Short mmCIF file of C-alpha atoms and ligand atoms in Angstrom, two decimals:
data_model
loop_
_atom_site.label_atom_id
_atom_site.label_comp_id
_atom_site.label_asym_id
_atom_site.label_seq_id
_atom_site.Cartn_x
_atom_site.Cartn_y
_atom_site.Cartn_z
CA MET C 1 124.51 99.40 129.74
CA ALA C 2 125.92 102.92 129.53
CA LEU C 3 125.07 104.74 126.34
CA LEU C 4 127.89 105.82 124.07
CA LYS C 5 128.59 109.29 122.72
CA LEU C 6 129.56 108.91 119.09
CA CYS C 7 130.95 111.51 116.73
CA ILE C 8 130.78 110.25 113.16
CA LEU C 9 132.76 111.99 110.41
CA THR C 10 131.96 111.12 106.82
CA SER C 11 132.50 112.65 103.40
CA GLU C 12 129.14 111.34 102.17
CA MET C 13 125.91 109.98 103.57
CA ALA C 14 122.55 109.01 102.07
CA PRO C 15 120.17 110.64 101.50
CA TYR C 16 122.16 113.90 101.36
CA ALA C 17 125.19 113.08 99.21
CA LYS C 18 126.10 109.80 97.56
CA THR C 19 128.65 108.57 95.05
CA GLY C 20 128.86 104.97 96.24
CA GLY C 21 128.44 102.44 99.01
CA LEU C 22 129.98 104.62 101.73
CA ALA C 23 126.89 106.85 101.69
CA ASP C 24 124.45 103.94 102.09
CA VAL C 25 126.54 102.29 104.76
CA VAL C 26 127.03 105.36 106.95
CA GLY C 27 123.39 106.37 106.52
CA ALA C 28 122.13 102.98 107.67
CA MET C 29 124.72 102.66 110.40
CA VAL C 30 123.89 105.96 112.10
CA ARG C 31 120.17 105.17 112.00
CA GLU C 32 120.88 101.92 113.83
CA PHE C 33 123.16 103.59 116.39
CA SER C 34 120.55 106.22 117.18
CA ARG C 35 117.84 103.55 117.47
CA ASP C 36 119.83 102.14 120.38
CA ALA C 37 119.56 105.62 121.95
CA HIS C 38 123.29 106.35 121.89
CA GLU C 39 124.10 110.04 121.61
CA VAL C 40 125.12 110.30 117.96
CA ARG C 41 126.28 113.38 116.11
CA VAL C 42 127.13 113.06 112.43
CA PHE C 43 129.30 115.58 110.62
CA MET C 44 129.64 115.95 106.86
CA PRO C 45 130.63 118.78 104.48
CA LEU C 46 127.97 121.16 103.25
CA TYR C 47 128.43 120.52 99.54
CA ALA C 48 126.73 122.87 97.07
CA SER C 49 124.30 120.08 96.09
CA VAL C 50 123.35 119.47 99.75
CA LEU C 51 122.70 123.16 100.35
CA ALA C 52 120.57 123.41 97.20
CA ALA C 53 118.43 120.43 98.21
CA ASN C 54 118.16 121.39 101.91
CA PRO C 55 117.66 125.15 102.06
CA SER C 56 116.15 125.08 105.57
CA LEU C 57 119.15 123.75 107.51
CA GLN C 58 119.50 125.68 110.77
CA PRO C 59 122.65 127.58 111.79
CA VAL C 60 124.24 126.32 115.01
CA ALA C 61 124.68 129.41 117.20
CA GLU C 62 127.81 128.12 118.98
CA VAL C 63 129.72 127.59 115.73
CA GLN C 64 129.45 130.60 113.46
CA GLN C 65 132.14 132.25 111.35
CA ARG C 66 134.95 130.38 113.02
CA ARG C 67 138.42 130.71 111.56
CA LEU C 68 140.83 127.92 110.81
CA PHE C 69 144.35 128.40 109.59
CA ILE C 70 145.23 125.93 106.81
CA ALA C 71 148.11 126.30 104.35
CA SER C 72 148.86 129.80 105.64
CA THR C 73 145.34 130.86 104.76
CA HIS C 74 142.45 131.77 107.01
CA TYR C 75 139.30 129.87 106.17
CA GLU C 76 135.98 130.67 107.74
CA PHE C 77 133.48 127.95 108.55
CA SER C 78 130.11 127.70 110.26
CA LEU C 79 127.91 124.80 111.27
CA LYS C 80 124.40 124.08 110.04
CA THR C 81 122.14 121.34 111.32
CA GLY C 82 119.29 119.19 110.08
CA ARG C 83 117.61 116.00 111.27
CA LEU C 84 118.14 112.73 109.43
CA PRO C 85 114.77 112.16 107.69
CA GLY C 86 112.43 110.12 109.88
CA THR C 87 114.61 110.51 112.98
CA GLU C 88 115.62 113.07 115.61
CA LEU C 89 119.27 112.45 114.79
CA PRO C 90 121.26 115.68 114.32
CA ILE C 91 123.37 115.92 111.19
CA HIS C 92 125.87 118.76 111.34
CA PHE C 93 127.08 120.22 108.07
CA VAL C 94 130.40 122.05 107.91
CA ASP C 95 129.71 125.14 105.85
CA CYS C 96 132.80 126.55 104.17
CA ALA C 97 131.92 127.84 100.73
CA ALA C 98 135.58 128.31 99.76
CA MET C 99 136.03 124.54 100.08
CA PHE C 100 132.67 122.92 99.42
CA ASP C 101 130.84 125.16 96.98
CA ARG C 102 131.98 123.13 93.98
CA PRO C 103 130.07 121.25 91.28
CA THR C 104 130.91 117.76 92.61
CA LEU C 105 131.53 116.10 96.00
CA TYR C 106 135.06 115.11 95.12
CA THR C 107 137.31 117.02 92.78
CA THR C 108 140.69 116.79 91.13
CA ASP C 109 141.47 120.32 92.30
CA ALA C 110 144.92 120.95 93.77
CA ASP C 111 143.46 121.65 97.21
CA GLU C 112 141.41 118.43 97.47
CA HIS C 113 143.31 117.26 100.58
CA ARG C 114 142.91 120.70 102.18
CA ARG C 115 139.14 120.49 101.80
CA PHE C 116 139.07 117.41 103.99
CA LEU C 117 141.75 118.67 106.38
CA LEU C 118 139.54 121.65 106.97
CA PHE C 119 136.54 119.38 107.43
CA THR C 120 138.35 117.17 109.95
CA ARG C 121 139.66 120.04 112.01
CA ALA C 122 136.35 121.89 111.84
CA VAL C 123 134.66 118.84 113.38
CA ILE C 124 137.10 118.77 116.30
CA GLU C 125 136.74 122.52 116.83
CA SER C 126 132.95 122.23 116.64
CA CYS C 127 132.90 119.51 119.30
CA LYS C 128 134.92 121.86 121.52
CA SER C 129 132.48 124.72 120.98
CA LEU C 130 129.51 122.44 121.60
CA GLY C 131 131.11 120.94 124.71
CA PHE C 132 130.63 117.52 123.12
CA ALA C 133 133.06 114.90 124.43
CA PRO C 134 132.64 111.81 122.26
CA ASP C 135 133.61 108.39 123.61
CA ILE C 136 134.42 107.50 120.02
CA PHE C 137 135.31 109.55 116.99
CA HIS C 138 134.35 107.23 114.12
CA CYS C 139 136.28 108.17 110.97
CA HIS C 140 135.52 106.83 107.51
CA ASP C 141 138.14 106.48 104.76
CA TRP C 142 141.08 108.77 103.95
CA HIS C 143 139.07 111.97 104.06
CA THR C 144 138.90 111.93 107.85
CA ALA C 145 141.88 109.71 108.60
CA PHE C 146 144.02 112.49 110.08
CA LEU C 147 141.68 112.89 113.04
CA PRO C 148 143.42 110.23 115.19
CA LEU C 149 146.77 111.99 114.68
CA TYR C 150 145.33 115.39 115.62
CA LEU C 151 143.63 113.89 118.66
CA LYS C 152 146.88 112.37 119.88
CA THR C 153 149.04 115.43 119.19
CA VAL C 154 147.57 118.91 118.70
CA TYR C 155 144.52 118.16 120.90
CA SER C 156 146.19 115.84 123.41
CA GLY C 157 146.00 118.44 126.17
CA GLU C 158 142.30 119.09 125.60
CA ALA C 159 140.49 118.07 128.81
CA LEU C 160 137.20 117.61 126.93
CA PHE C 161 138.72 114.81 124.84
CA ALA C 162 140.73 113.18 127.62
CA ARG C 163 138.65 110.00 127.36
CA SER C 164 137.88 110.18 123.62
CA ARG C 165 139.12 107.36 121.40
CA SER C 166 139.16 107.00 117.61
CA VAL C 167 138.13 104.24 115.23
CA LEU C 168 138.96 104.26 111.52
CA THR C 169 136.81 102.26 109.10
CA ILE C 170 138.37 101.53 105.72
CA HIS C 171 135.72 101.23 103.03
CA ASN C 172 138.21 100.95 100.17
CA ILE C 173 141.97 100.86 100.60
CA GLY C 174 142.40 101.81 96.93
CA TYR C 175 141.76 105.44 97.90
CA GLN C 176 144.46 106.66 100.29
CA GLY C 177 144.63 110.45 99.93
CA ILE C 178 148.29 110.61 98.92
CA VAL C 179 149.66 114.15 98.62
CA PRO C 180 153.11 115.65 98.04
CA ALA C 181 155.27 116.00 101.17
CA ALA C 182 155.05 119.79 100.81
CA ALA C 183 151.49 119.44 102.15
CA VAL C 184 153.00 119.15 105.62
CA ALA C 185 152.82 122.94 105.66
CA ASP C 186 149.03 122.69 105.22
CA MET C 187 148.51 120.63 108.31
CA GLU C 188 149.46 123.12 111.03
CA LEU C 189 150.78 120.30 113.22
CA GLY C 190 153.53 122.39 114.82
CA ALA C 191 156.08 120.24 116.61
CA ALA C 192 153.87 117.20 116.02
CA ALA C 193 154.88 117.25 112.35
CA ASN C 194 157.62 114.86 113.44
CA ARG C 195 154.92 112.22 114.00
CA LEU C 196 154.24 112.05 110.26
CA ASP C 197 155.56 108.93 108.56
CA ALA C 198 159.26 109.69 108.06
CA ALA C 199 159.90 107.12 105.33
CA ASP C 200 157.04 108.48 103.24
CA LEU C 201 158.21 112.05 103.73
CA LYS C 202 161.63 111.01 102.51
CA ARG C 203 159.97 109.56 99.42
CA GLY C 204 158.21 112.89 98.97
CA VAL C 205 154.65 111.95 99.95
CA ILE C 206 152.17 112.02 102.81
CA ASN C 207 149.60 109.23 102.92
CA SER C 208 146.43 110.25 104.74
CA LEU C 209 144.97 106.78 105.23
CA LYS C 210 148.26 105.42 106.54
CA HIS C 211 148.21 107.91 109.42
CA GLY C 212 144.71 106.78 110.33
CA ILE C 213 146.00 103.21 110.43
CA GLN C 214 148.95 104.23 112.59
CA PHE C 215 147.13 106.44 115.09
CA ALA C 216 143.53 105.18 115.42
CA ASP C 217 142.72 103.15 118.51
CA ALA C 218 141.03 100.55 116.31
CA VAL C 219 140.90 99.94 112.57
CA THR C 220 138.01 98.14 110.95
CA THR C 221 137.06 97.28 107.42
CA VAL C 222 133.85 96.17 105.83
CA SER C 223 134.15 92.39 105.51
CA PRO C 224 136.16 89.62 107.20
CA THR C 225 137.71 88.42 103.93
CA TYR C 226 138.80 91.94 102.93
CA ALA C 227 140.34 92.36 106.42
CA GLN C 228 142.61 89.41 105.61
CA GLU C 229 143.25 90.43 102.01
CA ILE C 230 144.49 93.94 102.84
CA CYS C 231 147.05 92.64 105.31
CA ALA C 232 149.04 91.28 102.35
CA ALA C 233 150.09 92.40 98.88
CA PRO C 234 148.68 93.09 96.37
CA LEU C 235 145.32 94.07 97.90
CA GLY C 236 146.90 95.98 100.79
CA MET C 237 147.99 98.39 98.05
CA GLY C 238 151.14 99.38 99.89
CA LEU C 239 149.54 99.63 103.33
CA GLU C 240 149.82 95.94 104.25
CA GLU C 241 152.84 96.51 106.46
CA ALA C 242 151.22 99.40 108.31
CA LEU C 243 148.20 97.17 108.93
CA ARG C 244 150.28 94.21 110.06
CA ALA C 245 152.21 96.50 112.42
CA ARG C 246 149.05 97.17 114.41
CA ALA C 247 149.09 94.93 117.47
CA SER C 248 145.29 94.77 117.47
CA GLY C 249 145.10 94.11 113.73
CA VAL C 250 142.19 95.08 111.54
CA VAL C 251 138.67 93.93 112.33
CA GLY C 252 136.42 92.86 109.45
CA ILE C 253 132.73 93.61 110.01
CA LEU C 254 130.46 92.87 107.06
CA ASN C 255 128.21 95.76 106.07
CA GLY C 256 124.48 95.30 106.42
CA VAL C 257 121.62 96.21 104.12
CA ASP C 258 119.01 98.84 104.83
CA TYR C 259 115.92 96.77 103.98
CA GLN C 260 113.72 99.87 104.38
CA GLU C 261 115.32 101.01 101.13
CA TRP C 262 116.18 97.74 99.44
CA ASP C 263 113.39 95.16 99.68
CA PRO C 264 111.10 94.30 96.74
CA GLN C 265 108.18 93.93 99.17
CA ARG C 266 108.18 97.69 99.92
CA ASP C 267 110.70 99.38 97.58
CA PRO C 268 109.20 102.82 96.90
CA HIS C 269 110.93 103.01 93.50
CA ILE C 270 109.10 100.02 91.99
CA SER C 271 105.38 99.66 91.38
CA ALA C 272 105.07 95.85 91.30
CA HIS C 273 106.06 94.55 94.72
CA TYR C 274 106.96 90.93 95.33
CA GLY C 275 108.54 88.68 97.92
CA PRO C 276 109.79 85.15 98.55
CA ASP C 277 106.25 83.72 98.58
CA ASN C 278 105.13 85.43 95.43
CA PHE C 279 107.53 86.11 92.56
CA ALA C 280 104.83 87.33 90.18
CA GLY C 281 105.73 91.01 90.56
CA LYS C 282 109.26 90.32 89.38
CA GLY C 283 108.00 89.67 85.86
CA ALA C 284 106.22 93.03 85.79
CA ASN C 285 109.43 94.76 86.86
CA LYS C 286 111.32 92.93 84.13
CA GLN C 287 108.77 94.19 81.59
CA ARG C 288 109.15 97.75 82.81
CA LEU C 289 112.93 97.50 82.85
CA MET C 290 112.97 96.20 79.28
CA VAL C 291 110.77 99.06 78.10
CA THR C 292 112.79 101.64 80.07
CA SER C 293 116.08 100.25 78.74
CA GLY C 294 114.91 99.79 75.16
CA LEU C 295 115.37 96.01 75.14
CA TRP C 296 113.30 93.96 72.69
CA VAL C 297 113.76 90.41 73.96
CA THR C 298 111.06 87.99 75.12
CA ASP C 299 110.05 87.52 78.77
CA SER C 300 111.86 84.21 78.88
CA THR C 301 115.21 85.66 77.78
CA PRO C 302 117.54 85.87 80.79
CA LEU C 303 118.36 89.48 81.63
CA ILE C 304 121.74 90.33 83.21
CA GLY C 305 121.93 93.59 85.20
CA MET C 306 124.88 95.71 86.31
CA ILE C 307 125.01 98.89 88.41
CA THR C 308 128.52 100.07 88.94
CA ARG C 309 131.06 102.79 89.20
CA LEU C 310 132.96 102.52 85.94
CA ALA C 311 136.36 102.05 87.55
CA GLU C 312 139.13 99.52 87.01
CA GLN C 313 138.35 97.91 90.39
CA LYS C 314 135.01 96.71 89.09
CA GLY C 315 136.52 94.21 86.63
CA ILE C 316 134.85 95.52 83.48
CA ASP C 317 138.04 94.90 81.47
CA LEU C 318 137.28 91.18 81.79
CA LEU C 319 134.11 91.71 79.78
CA PHE C 320 135.71 93.32 76.73
CA ASP C 321 135.87 90.01 74.83
CA VAL C 322 133.56 87.90 76.95
CA MET C 323 130.39 89.96 76.69
CA PRO C 324 130.27 90.31 72.87
CA ARG C 325 130.89 86.58 72.55
CA LEU C 326 128.18 85.75 75.10
CA LEU C 327 125.65 87.98 73.33
CA GLU C 328 126.58 86.35 70.02
CA GLN C 329 126.33 82.79 71.27
CA ARG C 330 123.57 82.75 73.86
CA ASP C 331 120.03 83.94 74.17
CA CYS C 332 120.43 86.64 76.82
CA ALA C 333 120.27 90.42 77.32
CA LEU C 334 122.28 92.94 79.30
CA THR C 335 121.36 96.21 80.97
CA VAL C 336 124.02 98.41 82.56
CA LEU C 337 123.86 101.59 84.65
CA GLY C 338 127.13 103.27 85.51
CA SER C 339 129.24 106.36 85.58
CA GLY C 340 132.98 106.83 85.48
CA ASP C 341 135.91 106.18 83.15
CA ALA C 342 135.43 107.04 79.49
CA ARG C 343 136.90 103.79 78.17
CA TYR C 344 134.16 101.76 79.86
CA VAL C 345 131.50 104.15 78.58
CA THR C 346 132.93 103.61 75.09
CA PHE C 347 132.85 99.83 75.57
CA PHE C 348 129.22 99.69 76.69
CA GLU C 349 128.11 102.18 74.04
CA GLY C 350 129.81 99.96 71.46
CA LEU C 351 127.92 96.92 72.78
CA VAL C 352 124.60 98.73 72.45
CA ARG C 353 125.40 99.63 68.82
CA ARG C 354 126.44 96.09 68.02
CA PHE C 355 123.54 94.38 69.82
CA PRO C 356 120.59 96.77 69.53
CA GLY C 357 117.63 95.65 71.61
CA ARG C 358 119.76 93.14 73.52
CA ALA C 359 122.29 95.38 75.25
CA ALA C 360 121.36 98.60 77.05
CA PHE C 361 123.52 101.18 78.78
CA ARG C 362 122.62 104.26 80.81
CA ALA C 363 125.52 106.55 81.65
CA GLY C 364 125.11 108.53 84.86
CA PHE C 365 123.83 108.17 88.37
CA ASP C 366 120.17 107.18 88.62
CA GLU C 367 118.78 105.92 91.94
CA PRO C 368 115.28 104.90 90.70
CA LEU C 369 116.77 103.02 87.74
CA ALA C 370 119.20 101.24 90.11
CA HIS C 371 116.20 99.89 92.06
CA LEU C 372 114.42 98.85 88.86
CA ILE C 373 117.51 96.98 87.62
CA GLU C 374 117.69 95.09 90.92
CA ALA C 375 113.99 94.22 90.69
CA GLY C 376 113.74 93.51 86.96
CA SER C 377 116.95 91.62 86.15
CA ASP C 378 117.27 87.84 86.48
CA MET C 379 120.95 87.91 87.36
CA PHE C 380 123.40 90.55 88.55
CA LEU C 381 127.03 90.66 87.46
CA MET C 382 129.88 91.88 89.74
CA PRO C 383 133.23 90.71 88.36
CA SER C 384 135.17 93.06 90.69
CA HIS C 385 138.91 92.67 90.92
CA TYR C 386 138.55 93.42 94.60
CA GLU C 387 135.47 94.37 96.59
CA PRO C 388 135.78 95.53 100.21
CA CYS C 389 132.17 94.59 100.87
CA GLY C 390 129.94 95.40 97.91
CA LEU C 391 126.28 96.15 98.41
CA ASN C 392 124.60 95.29 95.14
CA GLN C 393 125.19 91.55 95.52
CA MET C 394 123.37 91.68 98.86
CA TYR C 395 120.57 93.80 97.39
CA SER C 396 120.37 91.34 94.49
CA LEU C 397 119.90 88.38 96.83
CA ARG C 398 116.88 90.04 98.44
CA TYR C 399 115.42 90.79 94.98
CA GLY C 400 115.88 87.19 93.80
CA THR C 401 118.34 88.49 91.20
CA ILE C 402 121.08 85.89 91.19
CA PRO C 403 124.54 87.38 91.79
CA ILE C 404 127.48 86.34 89.62
CA VAL C 405 130.60 87.39 91.54
CA HIS C 406 134.37 87.04 91.79
CA ARG C 407 135.43 85.28 95.01
CA THR C 408 136.94 88.31 96.75
CA GLY C 409 136.28 90.47 99.83
CA GLY C 410 132.67 90.90 100.82
CA LEU C 411 131.48 89.10 97.68
CA ALA C 412 133.08 85.92 99.03
CA ASP C 413 131.50 86.55 102.44
CA SER C 414 127.95 87.07 101.21
CA VAL C 415 127.40 84.78 98.19
CA GLN C 416 127.66 80.96 98.34
CA HIS C 417 128.26 79.15 95.08
CA PHE C 418 125.18 77.12 94.08
CA VAL C 419 125.56 73.35 93.86
CA PRO C 420 122.76 71.87 91.71
CA GLU C 421 123.22 68.38 93.20
CA THR C 422 122.42 69.54 96.74
CA GLY C 423 120.30 72.57 95.89
CA ALA C 424 122.39 74.68 98.31
CA GLY C 425 123.88 78.07 97.48
CA THR C 426 122.79 81.54 96.48
CA GLY C 427 124.71 82.56 93.36
CA CYS C 428 127.58 81.86 91.00
CA VAL C 429 131.06 82.49 92.42
CA PHE C 430 134.17 82.31 90.21
CA ASN C 431 137.64 81.95 91.66
CA ASP C 432 140.13 83.30 89.15
CA PHE C 433 140.14 86.92 88.10
CA ASP C 434 140.35 86.29 84.36
CA ALA C 435 138.17 86.24 81.25
CA PRO C 436 137.71 82.43 81.03
CA ALA C 437 136.46 82.37 84.64
CA VAL C 438 133.88 85.08 84.11
CA ALA C 439 132.79 83.45 80.83
CA TRP C 440 132.37 80.15 82.68
CA ALA C 441 130.33 81.85 85.40
CA LEU C 442 128.02 83.58 82.93
CA ASN C 443 127.46 80.42 80.88
CA THR C 444 126.89 78.32 84.00
CA THR C 445 124.32 80.74 85.36
CA LEU C 446 122.51 80.85 82.00
CA ASP C 447 122.41 77.02 82.06
CA TRP C 448 120.86 77.08 85.53
CA PHE C 449 118.32 79.65 84.35
CA ALA C 450 117.17 77.25 81.62
CA GLU C 451 116.20 74.68 84.30
CA ARG C 452 113.07 76.31 85.73
CA GLY C 453 112.87 74.19 88.92
CA MET C 454 116.54 74.71 89.68
CA TRP C 455 116.27 78.45 89.09
CA ARG C 456 113.25 78.71 91.37
CA ARG C 457 115.20 76.99 94.13
CA LEU C 458 118.15 79.32 93.62
CA MET C 459 115.86 82.37 93.84
CA GLN C 460 114.30 81.04 97.03
CA ASN C 461 117.71 80.43 98.59
CA ALA C 462 118.81 83.96 97.63
CA MET C 463 115.71 85.69 98.93
CA ALA C 464 115.94 83.87 102.26
CA GLN C 465 119.27 85.53 103.07
CA ASP C 466 119.27 88.16 105.80
CA PHE C 467 121.97 90.82 105.90
CA SER C 468 120.14 93.31 108.11
CA TRP C 469 122.23 95.73 110.14
CA GLY C 470 121.21 94.59 113.63
CA ARG C 471 123.89 91.91 114.11
CA GLN C 472 126.63 94.01 112.55
CA ILE C 473 125.84 97.05 114.69
CA ALA C 474 126.13 94.88 117.80
CA ILE C 475 129.69 94.02 116.73
CA TYR C 476 130.56 97.73 116.26
CA GLU C 477 129.02 98.55 119.65
CA ALA C 478 131.01 95.86 121.42
CA LEU C 479 134.20 97.15 119.77
CA PHE C 480 133.42 100.77 120.67
CA ARG C 481 132.79 99.82 124.31
CA ARG C 482 136.05 97.92 124.50
CA ILE C 483 137.98 100.83 122.99
CA ALA C 484 136.19 103.41 125.17
CA ALA C 485 137.10 101.35 128.23
CA GLY C 486 140.75 101.59 127.27
CA GLY C 487 141.10 98.31 125.37
CA SER C 488 142.71 98.05 121.98
CA GLY C 489 140.71 96.32 119.30
CA PRO C 490 139.64 92.71 119.39
P1 LIG J 1 131.24 101.14 95.61
O1 LIG J 1 131.04 101.85 96.91
O2 LIG J 1 132.62 100.59 95.41
O3 LIG J 1 130.81 101.97 94.44
P2 LIG J 1 129.19 99.28 96.53
O4 LIG J 1 128.65 98.04 95.93
O5 LIG J 1 129.66 99.20 97.93
O6 LIG J 1 130.30 99.85 95.56
O7 LIG J 1 128.03 100.38 96.52
C1 LIG J 1 127.54 100.92 95.36
C2 LIG J 1 126.27 101.71 95.68
O8 LIG J 1 126.15 102.78 94.76
C3 LIG J 1 125.03 100.88 95.53
O9 LIG J 1 124.00 101.39 96.36
C4 LIG J 1 124.68 101.10 94.05
O10 LIG J 1 123.32 100.84 93.79
C5 LIG J 1 125.03 102.55 93.91
N1 LIG J 1 125.41 102.95 92.55
C6 LIG J 1 126.60 102.76 91.93
N2 LIG J 1 126.58 103.30 90.70
C7 LIG J 1 125.36 103.85 90.55
C8 LIG J 1 124.72 104.57 89.48
N3 LIG J 1 125.35 104.83 88.35
N4 LIG J 1 123.45 104.98 89.67
C9 LIG J 1 122.79 104.72 90.82
N5 LIG J 1 123.33 104.05 91.86
C10 LIG J 1 124.60 103.63 91.72
#
């Protein structure tokens, strides 16, 4: 079968820059694509942190000190290249210090949308200079969602891209890149400005993600259930009509797991390895986690882990009353790693003060600790209000760390509620997004834990699950081929 030429645009990718699941997903995805020998070029911004950690990136001769006009200002960008560790895959970094030399990947600066407009247009211009004619431009999230519009307007006469098509993958519809309508002047669309969403302009806004939905040749999202959920209110978050207006709909493809990174049999971040045939190492990880976290409970006390962005989406509000009551009433312990909103930091810090030795909280981003929490906890809590796919529940299954999840999005697609009578199921799934439901789920899972035989069965079921990327990549490939051949989605 003919190989595909893929141009992948992303605002973050592991191992270079990560704030959440997008980085893991794109990193694993491009590895899989390149394994199938497709011609893959990945583009991402050269953030200050990436430059500091990768000083030997090579300049690309064809793309040096190029000028782009954005918001009546000339910006200069160049391209630097490295190879994805362990592969020959080229990763191109858009170097524009005026935009990307900032302390964090994302900012609340007034020009945030311009940073990613520059990135998107720099990628198209770079492809031109490199003579690279992708079959598919694969865009991820709002940051790169204007590419389909540019391709169909400003660059429509470009012979190099005559056969190029675009695919937008939505990793989280809660982030749409909404800017004031005045930003139209930043876009340098010329006459094509009349293709911007007129109703939104009238309301005084431009919605980046919405234009991706309207102009991409295919739209995908990261689980089948989320694909359905976002086509209706409230989870479509205002974009449900735009999604429903697409004749070819939105395709839900569950993310996979990179088991090179996330498997207790070989995880480089843990010292005691274990697998489905030998759980012994899990106990050693629990010991280390308790010491690291400052927990003083016994080995037999069930330990609940959480690793999460501290954002409203993640359902932490549900725990405000539930968690203190649980820690008061039941023999259990909690360890949490997260960064984000101050009110959740305050909540978890309060728990630690109130339950010293039984509740632990680490504020910040800590990759090794994330692996240790997966390996050392008995159960893993994800009470998300919505969850496009979610990765930690799938990691948890492989680590025999029983997920407790709200039945939504990818959580619903990857965890089956355990039924003690039949012994089938892989975790605890609660239906209603409210405090009684999460309290029920926590208490139920603690009851299961107390029954050693039952718990062993549950761990075995969980560890037998396989969410490797292979199958999922085949679905993306089939979609890309259909789109490249002139089809339109499924
Ligand atoms: P989201 O992308 O919404 O944050 P996902 O479950 O898809 O949620 O992915 C989260 C990823 O980010 C996982 O790999 C998780 O381990 C990681 N992660 C989240 N918060 C932290 C943190 N504070 N420290 C280390 N890793 C984190």
